CSV table of C-alpha atoms in Angstrom, one decimal:
chain,number,residue,atom,x,y,z
A,1,UNK,CA,-6.2,-13.2,-7.4
A,2,UNK,CA,-9.0,-11.0,-8.6
A,3,UNK,CA,-8.5,-8.8,-11.6
A,4,UNK,CA,-10.0,-5.4,-11.6
A,5,UNK,CA,-10.2,-4.4,-15.3
A,6,UNK,CA,-8.5,-1.1,-16.0
A,7,UNK,CA,-9.8,0.9,-18.9
A,8,UNK,CA,-9.4,4.6,-17.8
A,9,UNK,CA,-12.9,4.4,-16.2
A,10,UNK,CA,-12.2,5.9,-12.7
A,11,UNK,CA,-13.2,4.5,-9.3
A,12,UNK,CA,-10.9,1.5,-9.8
A,13,UNK,CA,-9.0,2.3,-6.6
A,14,UNK,CA,-12.2,2.4,-4.5
A,15,UNK,CA,-12.9,-1.2,-5.6
A,16,UNK,CA,-9.5,-2.3,-4.9
A,17,UNK,CA,-9.5,-0.7,-1.4
A,18,UNK,CA,-12.7,-2.4,-0.5
A,19,UNK,CA,-11.6,-5.8,-1.6
A,20,UNK,CA,-8.3,-5.3,0.2
A,21,UNK,CA,-10.2,-4.4,3.4
A,22,UNK,CA,-12.0,-7.6,3.1
A,23,UNK,CA,-8.8,-9.4,2.7
A,24,UNK,CA,-9.1,-10.5,-0.9
A,25,UNK,CA,-5.9,-10.1,-3.0
A,26,UNK,CA,-6.6,-8.1,-6.2
A,27,UNK,CA,-4.9,-6.3,-8.9
A,28,UNK,CA,-5.9,-3.4,-11.2
A,29,UNK,CA,-4.9,-4.5,-14.6
A,30,UNK,CA,-5.3,-4.3,-18.4
A,31,UNK,CA,-3.0,-7.1,-19.2
A,32,UNK,CA,-5.0,-9.7,-21.2
A,33,UNK,CA,-3.1,-12.7,-19.7
A,34,UNK,CA,-3.5,-11.5,-16.2
A,35,UNK,CA,-7.2,-11.0,-16.8
A,36,UNK,CA,-7.6,-14.5,-18.2
A,37,UNK,CA,-5.6,-16.2,-15.5
A,38,UNK,CA,-7.4,-14.4,-12.6
A,39,UNK,CA,-9.7,-16.5,-10.5
A,40,UNK,CA,-12.6,-13.9,-10.8
A,41,UNK,CA,-12.9,-10.5,-12.6
A,42,UNK,CA,-14.4,-7.1,-11.5
A,43,UNK,CA,-15.5,-4.8,-14.3
A,44,UNK,CA,-16.1,-1.4,-12.8
A,45,UNK,CA,-16.8,2.0,-14.5
A,46,UNK,CA,-18.1,5.5,-14.4
A,47,UNK,CA,-18.6,7.8,-17.2
A,48,UNK,CA,-20.3,7.7,-20.6
A,49,UNK,CA,-21.0,4.4,-22.5
A,50,UNK,CA,-19.5,5.6,-25.8
A,51,UNK,CA,-16.2,6.6,-24.4
A,52,UNK,CA,-16.1,3.4,-22.3
A,53,UNK,CA,-16.6,1.1,-25.3
A,54,UNK,CA,-14.0,3.1,-27.2
A,55,UNK,CA,-11.5,2.7,-24.4
A,56,UNK,CA,-12.3,-1.0,-24.0
A,57,UNK,CA,-11.6,-1.7,-27.6
A,58,UNK,CA,-8.6,0.6,-27.8
A,59,UNK,CA,-7.0,-1.1,-24.8
A,60,UNK,CA,-8.0,-4.4,-26.2
A,61,UNK,CA,-9.7,-5.8,-23.2
A,62,UNK,CA,-13.2,-6.3,-24.8
A,63,UNK,CA,-12.1,-9.7,-26.1
A,64,UNK,CA,-10.7,-10.7,-22.6
A,65,UNK,CA,-14.0,-10.0,-21.1
A,66,UNK,CA,-15.8,-12.1,-23.5
A,67,UNK,CA,-13.3,-14.9,-23.0
A,68,UNK,CA,-13.7,-14.8,-19.2
A,69,UNK,CA,-17.5,-14.8,-19.7
A,70,UNK,CA,-17.3,-18.0,-21.8
A,71,UNK,CA,-14.8,-19.6,-19.3
A,72,UNK,CA,-17.3,-19.6,-16.5
A,73,UNK,CA,-15.3,-17.6,-14.1
A,74,UNK,CA,-17.3,-15.1,-11.9
A,75,UNK,CA,-17.5,-11.6,-13.3
A,76,UNK,CA,-18.9,-8.6,-11.4
A,77,UNK,CA,-20.1,-5.6,-13.4
A,78,UNK,CA,-20.4,-2.3,-11.5
A,79,UNK,CA,-22.3,0.9,-12.5
A,80,UNK,CA,-21.3,1.6,-16.1
A,81,UNK,CA,-19.7,-1.9,-16.1
A,82,UNK,CA,-23.3,-3.2,-15.5
A,83,UNK,CA,-24.5,-1.3,-18.6
A,84,UNK,CA,-22.0,-2.1,-21.3
A,85,UNK,CA,-22.5,-5.8,-20.8
A,86,UNK,CA,-25.8,-5.4,-22.6
A,87,UNK,CA,-26.1,-5.2,-26.3
A,88,UNK,CA,-26.7,-1.6,-26.9
A,89,UNK,CA,-26.9,1.7,-25.0
A,90,UNK,CA,-29.1,4.7,-25.7
A,91,UNK,CA,-26.1,6.8,-24.3
A,92,UNK,CA,-24.2,8.1,-27.4
A,93,UNK,CA,-26.1,5.3,-29.2
A,94,UNK,CA,-23.4,2.8,-28.4
A,95,UNK,CA,-23.0,-0.9,-29.4
A,96,UNK,CA,-22.0,-2.7,-26.3
A,97,UNK,CA,-20.5,-6.1,-25.3
A,98,UNK,CA,-23.8,-8.1,-25.6
A,99,UNK,CA,-23.2,-10.6,-22.9
A,100,UNK,CA,-26.8,-10.1,-21.8
A,101,UNK,CA,-29.4,-9.4,-24.4
A,102,UNK,CA,-31.0,-6.1,-24.0
A,103,UNK,CA,-30.4,-2.4,-24.0
A,104,UNK,CA,-29.5,0.6,-21.6
A,105,UNK,CA,-32.1,3.4,-21.5
A,106,UNK,CA,-32.3,6.8,-19.9
A,107,UNK,CA,-34.8,7.6,-17.1
A,108,UNK,CA,-37.8,9.2,-18.6
A,109,UNK,CA,-38.5,12.8,-18.0
A,110,UNK,CA,-41.3,13.8,-15.5
A,111,UNK,CA,-41.1,10.9,-13.2
A,112,UNK,CA,-42.0,11.6,-9.5
A,113,UNK,CA,-42.0,9.9,-6.1
A,114,UNK,CA,-45.1,8.5,-4.8
A,115,UNK,CA,-45.5,11.8,-2.7
A,116,UNK,CA,-45.4,13.7,-6.0
A,117,UNK,CA,-41.8,15.2,-5.6
A,118,UNK,CA,-40.2,15.3,-9.1
A,119,UNK,CA,-37.4,12.8,-9.5
A,120,UNK,CA,-34.1,14.5,-10.4
A,121,UNK,CA,-31.8,12.9,-12.9
A,122,UNK,CA,-29.2,11.6,-12.3
A,123,UNK,CA,-30.6,9.3,-9.7
A,124,UNK,CA,-28.0,10.0,-6.9
A,125,UNK,CA,-27.9,8.8,-3.4
A,126,UNK,CA,-29.0,5.8,-1.4
A,127,UNK,CA,-31.9,3.5,-2.4
A,128,UNK,CA,-33.0,0.0,-1.7
A,129,UNK,CA,-33.3,-3.0,-3.9
A,130,UNK,CA,-36.2,-5.6,-4.0
A,131,UNK,CA,-35.0,-9.1,-4.9
A,132,UNK,CA,-36.9,-10.7,-7.8
A,133,UNK,CA,-35.0,-14.0,-7.4
A,134,UNK,CA,-32.3,-15.5,-5.2
A,135,UNK,CA,-28.7,-15.4,-6.2
A,136,UNK,CA,-25.6,-16.2,-4.1
A,137,UNK,CA,-24.2,-12.7,-4.6
A,138,UNK,CA,-27.2,-11.0,-2.9
A,139,UNK,CA,-27.7,-13.5,-0.2
A,140,UNK,CA,-28.5,-11.9,3.1
A,141,UNK,CA,-29.5,-8.7,1.6
A,142,UNK,CA,-32.8,-7.4,3.0
A,143,UNK,CA,-35.3,-4.7,1.9
A,144,UNK,CA,-33.8,-2.4,4.6
A,145,UNK,CA,-30.4,-2.5,3.0
A,146,UNK,CA,-29.6,0.5,0.8
A,147,UNK,CA,-26.9,1.1,-1.8
A,148,UNK,CA,-25.1,4.2,-3.3
A,149,UNK,CA,-26.4,5.0,-6.9
A,150,UNK,CA,-25.2,7.6,-9.4
A,151,UNK,CA,-26.6,7.2,-12.9
A,152,UNK,CA,-29.0,8.6,-15.5
A,153,UNK,CA,-29.3,5.4,-17.6
A,154,UNK,CA,-30.3,1.8,-16.4
A,155,UNK,CA,-29.9,-1.7,-17.9
A,156,UNK,CA,-33.0,-3.3,-19.4
A,157,UNK,CA,-32.5,-7.0,-20.2
A,158,UNK,CA,-34.8,-8.5,-22.8
A,159,UNK,CA,-35.7,-11.4,-20.7
A,160,UNK,CA,-37.1,-10.8,-17.3
A,161,UNK,CA,-35.4,-13.9,-15.9
A,162,UNK,CA,-32.1,-11.8,-16.1
A,163,UNK,CA,-33.4,-9.3,-13.5
A,164,UNK,CA,-32.3,-10.2,-10.1
A,165,UNK,CA,-33.4,-7.1,-8.2
A,166,UNK,CA,-35.3,-3.9,-9.0
A,167,UNK,CA,-35.2,-0.4,-7.5
A,168,UNK,CA,-37.9,2.2,-7.2
A,169,UNK,CA,-37.3,5.7,-8.5
A,170,UNK,CA,-40.4,7.2,-9.8
A,171,UNK,CA,-40.6,3.9,-11.6
A,172,UNK,CA,-39.2,0.4,-11.2
A,173,UNK,CA,-36.0,-0.2,-12.9
A,174,UNK,CA,-33.6,-3.3,-13.0
A,175,UNK,CA,-30.7,-2.6,-10.5
A,176,UNK,CA,-29.1,-6.0,-10.3
A,177,UNK,CA,-29.0,-8.3,-13.4
A,178,UNK,CA,-27.3,-11.6,-14.0
A,179,UNK,CA,-26.7,-14.3,-16.6
A,180,UNK,CA,-24.7,-17.5,-16.1
A,181,UNK,CA,-21.3,-16.5,-14.4
A,182,UNK,CA,-21.9,-12.7,-14.8
A,183,UNK,CA,-23.6,-10.6,-12.1
A,184,UNK,CA,-23.9,-6.8,-12.6
A,185,UNK,CA,-25.2,-4.0,-10.5
A,186,UNK,CA,-26.1,-0.4,-11.2
A,187,UNK,CA,-25.1,0.8,-7.7
A,188,UNK,CA,-21.6,1.0,-6.2
A,189,UNK,CA,-21.2,-1.8,-3.7
A,190,UNK,CA,-17.6,-0.3,-2.9
A,191,UNK,CA,-19.3,2.9,-1.7
A,192,UNK,CA,-22.3,1.3,0.0
A,193,UNK,CA,-21.2,0.7,3.6
A,194,UNK,CA,-21.6,-2.7,5.1
A,195,UNK,CA,-24.3,-3.8,2.9
A,196,UNK,CA,-22.1,-3.2,-0.1
A,197,UNK,CA,-19.2,-4.9,1.5
A,198,UNK,CA,-21.4,-7.9,2.1
A,199,UNK,CA,-22.2,-8.1,-1.7
A,200,UNK,CA,-18.5,-8.0,-2.5
A,201,UNK,CA,-17.7,-10.6,0.0
A,202,UNK,CA,-20.5,-12.9,-1.4
A,203,UNK,CA,-19.1,-12.3,-4.8
A,204,UNK,CA,-15.7,-13.4,-3.8
A,205,UNK,CA,-17.1,-16.6,-2.4
A,206,UNK,CA,-19.2,-17.4,-5.5
A,207,UNK,CA,-18.2,-20.1,-7.8
A,208,UNK,CA,-20.0,-18.6,-10.8
A,209,UNK,CA,-22.8,-21.2,-11.0
A,210,UNK,CA,-26.4,-20.2,-10.4
A,211,UNK,CA,-29.4,-22.3,-10.8
A,212,UNK,CA,-31.7,-20.3,-13.2
B,1,UNK,CA,-37.4,5.2,-3.1
B,2,UNK,CA,-34.5,7.6,-2.8
B,3,UNK,CA,-33.4,8.4,0.8
B,4,UNK,CA,-32.7,11.9,2.0
B,5,UNK,CA,-29.0,12.2,3.0
B,6,UNK,CA,-27.5,13.4,6.3
B,7,UNK,CA,-24.0,14.6,5.6
B,8,UNK,CA,-21.6,15.7,8.4
B,9,UNK,CA,-19.1,18.4,7.5
B,10,UNK,CA,-15.6,18.4,8.9
B,11,UNK,CA,-13.4,21.4,8.7
B,12,UNK,CA,-9.7,20.4,8.5
B,13,UNK,CA,-6.7,22.7,9.0
B,14,UNK,CA,-3.2,21.4,8.4
B,15,UNK,CA,-4.5,17.9,8.7
B,16,UNK,CA,-6.4,18.3,12.0
B,17,UNK,CA,-10.2,18.8,12.5
B,18,UNK,CA,-11.0,22.1,14.0
B,19,UNK,CA,-14.3,21.4,15.7
B,20,UNK,CA,-15.5,18.4,17.7
B,21,UNK,CA,-15.3,18.0,21.4
B,22,UNK,CA,-16.4,15.6,24.0
B,23,UNK,CA,-15.9,12.5,21.8
B,24,UNK,CA,-15.8,9.4,23.8
B,25,UNK,CA,-14.1,6.1,23.5
B,26,UNK,CA,-11.2,5.8,21.1
B,27,UNK,CA,-12.0,8.7,18.9
B,28,UNK,CA,-9.2,11.2,18.5
B,29,UNK,CA,-11.1,14.4,18.3
B,30,UNK,CA,-8.4,16.1,16.2
B,31,UNK,CA,-8.0,13.3,13.7
B,32,UNK,CA,-10.2,13.7,10.6
B,33,UNK,CA,-9.7,10.0,9.8
B,34,UNK,CA,-11.0,9.0,13.3
B,35,UNK,CA,-13.9,11.3,13.1
B,36,UNK,CA,-14.9,10.1,9.5
B,37,UNK,CA,-14.8,6.5,10.8
B,38,UNK,CA,-17.0,7.4,13.8
B,39,UNK,CA,-19.6,9.1,11.6
B,40,UNK,CA,-19.5,6.3,9.1
B,41,UNK,CA,-20.2,3.8,11.9
B,42,UNK,CA,-23.0,6.2,13.1
B,43,UNK,CA,-24.8,6.0,9.8
B,44,UNK,CA,-23.6,9.1,8.0
B,45,UNK,CA,-24.7,8.7,4.3
B,46,UNK,CA,-21.7,10.8,2.9
B,47,UNK,CA,-19.0,13.0,4.5
B,48,UNK,CA,-17.8,16.4,3.4
B,49,UNK,CA,-14.3,17.6,4.2
B,50,UNK,CA,-13.6,21.3,4.0
B,51,UNK,CA,-9.8,22.1,3.9
B,52,UNK,CA,-9.3,25.4,5.5
B,53,UNK,CA,-5.5,25.2,5.4
B,54,UNK,CA,-4.4,28.7,4.7
B,55,UNK,CA,-1.0,28.0,3.1
B,56,UNK,CA,-1.2,26.3,-0.4
B,57,UNK,CA,2.2,24.6,0.2
B,58,UNK,CA,0.7,22.5,2.9
B,59,UNK,CA,-2.1,20.9,0.6
B,60,UNK,CA,-0.2,17.7,0.5
B,61,UNK,CA,-1.3,17.1,4.1
B,62,UNK,CA,-4.9,17.1,3.0
B,63,UNK,CA,-4.2,14.7,0.2
B,64,UNK,CA,-2.7,12.3,2.8
B,65,UNK,CA,-5.9,12.6,4.9
B,66,UNK,CA,-8.1,11.9,1.8
B,67,UNK,CA,-5.9,8.7,1.2
B,68,UNK,CA,-6.2,7.5,4.7
B,69,UNK,CA,-10.0,8.2,4.8
B,70,UNK,CA,-10.5,6.2,1.6
B,71,UNK,CA,-9.0,3.3,3.2
B,72,UNK,CA,-11.3,3.3,6.2
B,73,UNK,CA,-14.7,4.3,5.1
B,74,UNK,CA,-16.8,2.9,2.3
B,75,UNK,CA,-19.3,5.6,1.6
B,76,UNK,CA,-18.9,8.5,-0.7
B,77,UNK,CA,-17.0,11.7,0.5
B,78,UNK,CA,-16.2,15.0,-1.0
B,79,UNK,CA,-13.4,17.5,-0.4
B,80,UNK,CA,-13.7,21.2,-0.8
B,81,UNK,CA,-11.6,24.2,0.0
B,82,UNK,CA,-8.8,25.5,-2.0
B,83,UNK,CA,-9.6,23.6,-5.1
B,84,UNK,CA,-8.7,26.0,-8.0
B,85,UNK,CA,-7.5,24.0,-10.8
B,86,UNK,CA,-8.2,20.7,-12.7
B,87,UNK,CA,-4.8,19.4,-11.2
B,88,UNK,CA,-6.2,20.2,-7.7
B,89,UNK,CA,-9.3,18.1,-8.5
B,90,UNK,CA,-7.3,15.3,-10.0
B,91,UNK,CA,-5.1,15.0,-6.8
B,92,UNK,CA,-8.1,14.8,-4.5
B,93,UNK,CA,-10.0,12.3,-6.7
B,94,UNK,CA,-7.0,10.1,-7.2
B,95,UNK,CA,-6.5,10.0,-3.5
B,96,UNK,CA,-9.9,8.4,-3.2
B,97,UNK,CA,-12.6,11.2,-2.8
B,98,UNK,CA,-15.8,10.6,-4.8
B,99,UNK,CA,-16.4,14.2,-5.4
B,100,UNK,CA,-14.7,17.6,-5.3
B,101,UNK,CA,-16.4,20.9,-4.3
B,102,UNK,CA,-15.6,24.2,-5.8
B,103,UNK,CA,-16.8,27.5,-4.5
B,104,UNK,CA,-15.1,30.9,-5.0
B,105,UNK,CA,-12.8,29.6,-7.7
B,106,UNK,CA,-15.8,28.6,-9.7
B,107,UNK,CA,-17.4,32.1,-9.2
B,108,UNK,CA,-14.2,33.7,-10.5
B,109,UNK,CA,-13.8,31.2,-13.3
B,110,UNK,CA,-17.0,29.4,-14.2
B,111,UNK,CA,-15.0,27.4,-16.8
B,112,UNK,CA,-13.6,25.3,-13.9
B,113,UNK,CA,-17.0,23.6,-13.5
B,114,UNK,CA,-17.3,22.6,-17.2
B,115,UNK,CA,-13.6,21.5,-17.4
B,116,UNK,CA,-13.9,19.4,-14.2
B,117,UNK,CA,-17.1,17.8,-15.5
B,118,UNK,CA,-15.6,17.0,-18.8
B,119,UNK,CA,-12.5,15.5,-17.2
B,120,UNK,CA,-14.1,13.6,-14.4
B,121,UNK,CA,-17.8,13.4,-15.0
B,122,UNK,CA,-20.6,15.7,-13.8
B,123,UNK,CA,-21.2,13.4,-10.8
B,124,UNK,CA,-17.8,14.4,-9.4
B,125,UNK,CA,-18.3,18.1,-9.4
B,126,UNK,CA,-20.2,19.8,-6.5
B,127,UNK,CA,-20.7,23.5,-6.7
B,128,UNK,CA,-20.5,25.0,-3.2
B,129,UNK,CA,-22.2,28.4,-3.1
B,130,UNK,CA,-22.4,31.0,-0.3
B,131,UNK,CA,-25.3,33.2,-0.4
B,132,UNK,CA,-26.7,36.3,1.6
B,133,UNK,CA,-30.1,37.8,1.5
B,134,UNK,CA,-30.2,41.3,0.0
B,135,UNK,CA,-32.9,43.6,-1.3
B,136,UNK,CA,-34.5,42.4,-4.5
B,137,UNK,CA,-33.3,44.3,-7.5
B,138,UNK,CA,-33.2,43.8,-11.2
B,139,UNK,CA,-29.7,42.5,-10.8
B,140,UNK,CA,-30.6,40.2,-7.9
B,141,UNK,CA,-34.2,39.1,-8.6
B,142,UNK,CA,-34.3,36.3,-6.2
B,143,UNK,CA,-33.2,38.5,-3.3
B,144,UNK,CA,-30.2,36.3,-2.6
B,145,UNK,CA,-26.7,37.3,-3.7
B,146,UNK,CA,-23.6,35.1,-4.2
B,147,UNK,CA,-20.8,36.0,-1.9
B,148,UNK,CA,-17.2,34.8,-1.4
B,149,UNK,CA,-14.5,35.3,1.2
B,150,UNK,CA,-16.8,34.0,3.9
B,151,UNK,CA,-19.5,36.6,3.0
B,152,UNK,CA,-17.3,39.6,2.9
B,153,UNK,CA,-17.3,40.1,-0.9
B,154,UNK,CA,-20.5,40.5,-2.8
B,155,UNK,CA,-20.2,39.3,-6.4
B,156,UNK,CA,-23.2,41.0,-8.0
B,157,UNK,CA,-24.6,37.6,-9.0
B,158,UNK,CA,-28.1,36.3,-8.4
B,159,UNK,CA,-28.0,33.0,-6.4
B,160,UNK,CA,-30.8,31.3,-8.4
B,161,UNK,CA,-29.3,32.4,-11.7
B,162,UNK,CA,-25.8,31.2,-10.6
B,163,UNK,CA,-27.3,27.8,-9.5
B,164,UNK,CA,-29.0,27.4,-13.0
B,165,UNK,CA,-25.8,28.4,-14.7
B,166,UNK,CA,-23.6,26.0,-12.8
B,167,UNK,CA,-26.1,23.1,-13.7
B,168,UNK,CA,-25.8,24.0,-17.3
B,169,UNK,CA,-22.0,24.1,-17.0
B,170,UNK,CA,-22.1,20.5,-15.7
B,171,UNK,CA,-22.1,20.7,-11.9
B,172,UNK,CA,-23.6,17.4,-10.6
B,173,UNK,CA,-24.8,18.7,-7.3
B,174,UNK,CA,-25.1,22.1,-5.4
B,175,UNK,CA,-24.2,22.6,-1.8
B,176,UNK,CA,-26.1,25.7,-0.8
B,177,UNK,CA,-24.7,27.5,2.2
B,178,UNK,CA,-26.5,30.5,3.8
B,179,UNK,CA,-24.1,32.9,5.4
B,180,UNK,CA,-27.1,34.5,7.2
B,181,UNK,CA,-28.0,31.2,9.0
B,182,UNK,CA,-24.6,29.5,9.2
B,183,UNK,CA,-23.4,29.1,12.8
B,184,UNK,CA,-26.6,30.4,14.3
B,185,UNK,CA,-28.2,27.0,15.0
B,186,UNK,CA,-31.6,28.7,14.4
B,187,UNK,CA,-32.5,26.7,11.3
B,188,UNK,CA,-31.7,26.4,7.7
B,189,UNK,CA,-32.4,29.2,5.2
B,190,UNK,CA,-36.0,28.3,4.0
B,191,UNK,CA,-36.7,30.7,1.1
B,192,UNK,CA,-33.8,30.4,-1.4
B,193,UNK,CA,-33.2,26.7,-0.6
B,194,UNK,CA,-36.6,25.4,-1.9
B,195,UNK,CA,-36.5,28.0,-4.8
B,196,UNK,CA,-33.2,26.7,-6.0
B,197,UNK,CA,-33.9,23.0,-5.4
B,198,UNK,CA,-37.2,23.3,-7.1
B,199,UNK,CA,-35.6,25.1,-10.1
B,200,UNK,CA,-32.6,22.9,-10.9
B,201,UNK,CA,-32.5,19.3,-12.0
B,202,UNK,CA,-29.5,18.3,-9.8
B,203,UNK,CA,-29.6,17.5,-6.0
B,204,UNK,CA,-29.3,20.3,-3.5
B,205,UNK,CA,-27.6,19.9,-0.2
B,206,UNK,CA,-28.7,22.5,2.4
B,207,UNK,CA,-26.0,23.9,4.7
B,208,UNK,CA,-26.0,26.3,7.5
B,209,UNK,CA,-28.0,26.7,10.6
B,210,UNK,CA,-29.0,23.2,11.9
B,211,UNK,CA,-29.6,23.5,15.6
B,212,UNK,CA,-32.2,20.7,16.2
B,213,UNK,CA,-34.0,17.9,14.4
B,214,UNK,CA,-36.9,20.1,13.5
B,215,UNK,CA,-34.6,22.3,11.4
B,216,UNK,CA,-33.4,19.2,9.5
B,217,UNK,CA,-36.9,17.9,9.1
B,218,UNK,CA,-38.1,21.3,7.8
B,219,UNK,CA,-35.4,21.7,5.2
B,220,UNK,CA,-35.8,18.2,3.8
B,221,UNK,CA,-39.6,18.6,3.5
B,222,UNK,CA,-40.7,22.2,2.9
B,223,UNK,CA,-37.2,23.1,2.1
B,224,UNK,CA,-37.2,20.6,-0.8
B,225,UNK,CA,-33.5,19.8,0.0
B,226,UNK,CA,-32.1,16.4,-1.1
B,227,UNK,CA,-29.6,16.3,1.7
B,228,UNK,CA,-28.9,18.2,4.9
B,229,UNK,CA,-25.3,19.2,5.9
B,230,UNK,CA,-24.7,19.0,9.6
B,231,UNK,CA,-21.7,20.3,11.6
B,232,UNK,CA,-22.0,21.7,15.1
B,233,UNK,CA,-25.2,19.8,16.0
B,234,UNK,CA,-23.3,16.5,15.6
B,235,UNK,CA,-19.6,17.6,16.4
B,236,UNK,CA,-20.7,18.7,19.9
B,237,UNK,CA,-22.8,15.6,20.3
B,238,UNK,CA,-26.1,17.6,20.8
B,239,UNK,CA,-27.5,14.7,18.6
B,240,UNK,CA,-26.0,11.6,17.1
B,241,UNK,CA,-26.5,11.0,13.5
B,242,UNK,CA,-28.4,7.8,14.4
B,243,UNK,CA,-30.8,9.8,16.7
B,244,UNK,CA,-31.4,12.4,13.8
B,245,UNK,CA,-32.3,9.6,11.4
B,246,UNK,CA,-34.5,7.6,13.8
B,247,UNK,CA,-36.5,10.8,14.5
B,248,UNK,CA,-36.7,11.7,10.8
B,249,UNK,CA,-37.8,8.2,10.0
B,250,UNK,CA,-40.4,8.4,12.8
B,251,UNK,CA,-41.8,11.5,11.1
B,252,UNK,CA,-42.1,9.9,7.8
B,253,UNK,CA,-38.9,11.2,6.0
B,254,UNK,CA,-37.3,8.4,3.9
B,255,UNK,CA,-33.8,8.0,5.3
B,256,UNK,CA,-31.3,5.0,5.3
B,257,UNK,CA,-31.9,3.3,8.5
B,258,UNK,CA,-29.7,0.3,8.2
B,259,UNK,CA,-25.9,0.6,8.2
């Protein structure tokens, strides 16, 4: 069973639907025992960091996430779920979970495409990823694959070894990060067509180990 | 680098699509779920459903369509038409749509945009706006006026001003439809589209007038649009989505080429 952590953060059902389509049993839950007993955990999210951290603490699942991280079971962070795993977010100046050292920052004003077109914020739409290192969860992903993004902030790990892939949007930013049994992506694999479904399938087959 | 999006638009009445002929193979031309899957497999980057059901007590049919679409396609899709309240928005989003689009209801009550953005996030709220070219005046400095009721009612609002105001209220995206070009297949509106897209910080989807690939190319380049809405041009199989994207790619427009 895969636990999809429920903390009022929207888009839970689309993750559930995608996993079910792939044939993986999953459940949306905020029950601590259920999260701890799950074979793997998905940590989704849309919205603002400040509200998300408040809700995580209020519902009381922040501790469960830390415990799953310590246990070595695979965890997948999606979108906002890929941001609040860092130490601190510029958005609402929020202290976050700190599973990966680093912070979450906003796209700077005035960035532009190589053709000179101003980059609008949020970064919304389809974009590619360039792999910086191999990881079982991004196996089979090529430069031609694109993913659906909607965000104004991005994760910036302190150590560059934590960056698995980067994306170009007027600048290069980390779009997939990982540490130990945690992998986190800024885009929405559940809304990214076959390439996204491939990542979800890879995640469901991953044992949580990764040679660094 | 961010891709320009190609977005087919499906009109749905009482749970059935109203356009779309000559589909081959196993596609039920009247079934929005089947058509959505068809476009998803063809490489659509997003899908827009526009509910034109007249009677509001039949809105549950659309919610059921949304639910079934969400089980079948794994790209974002939005639903517009008849969204008048936060509760209407909530029903559509809970059923699985990524975004909701508000048009005349937002013109009559701009607070709907800010309330929706607060409740669900800016990225969920698309402002659909219908515009018509008029004489430039002090009230309409851009020369394009906001209209509702399919273009029958002029609202005395400047299109550019309304786009900026909607952004400030929290709209995450604008779908700009020109009543003058809509249905003509003679090309998108190329004056107000780049003006609005260049003046707001949120993405603009151009709508109305696509008749061939040149039109789509033009609006995504000189027209500065972030995405192009397509309807008749794909529904009547003049072009497939894949052909459109291949041609745009060949001409150097960045589009998603693998799906």
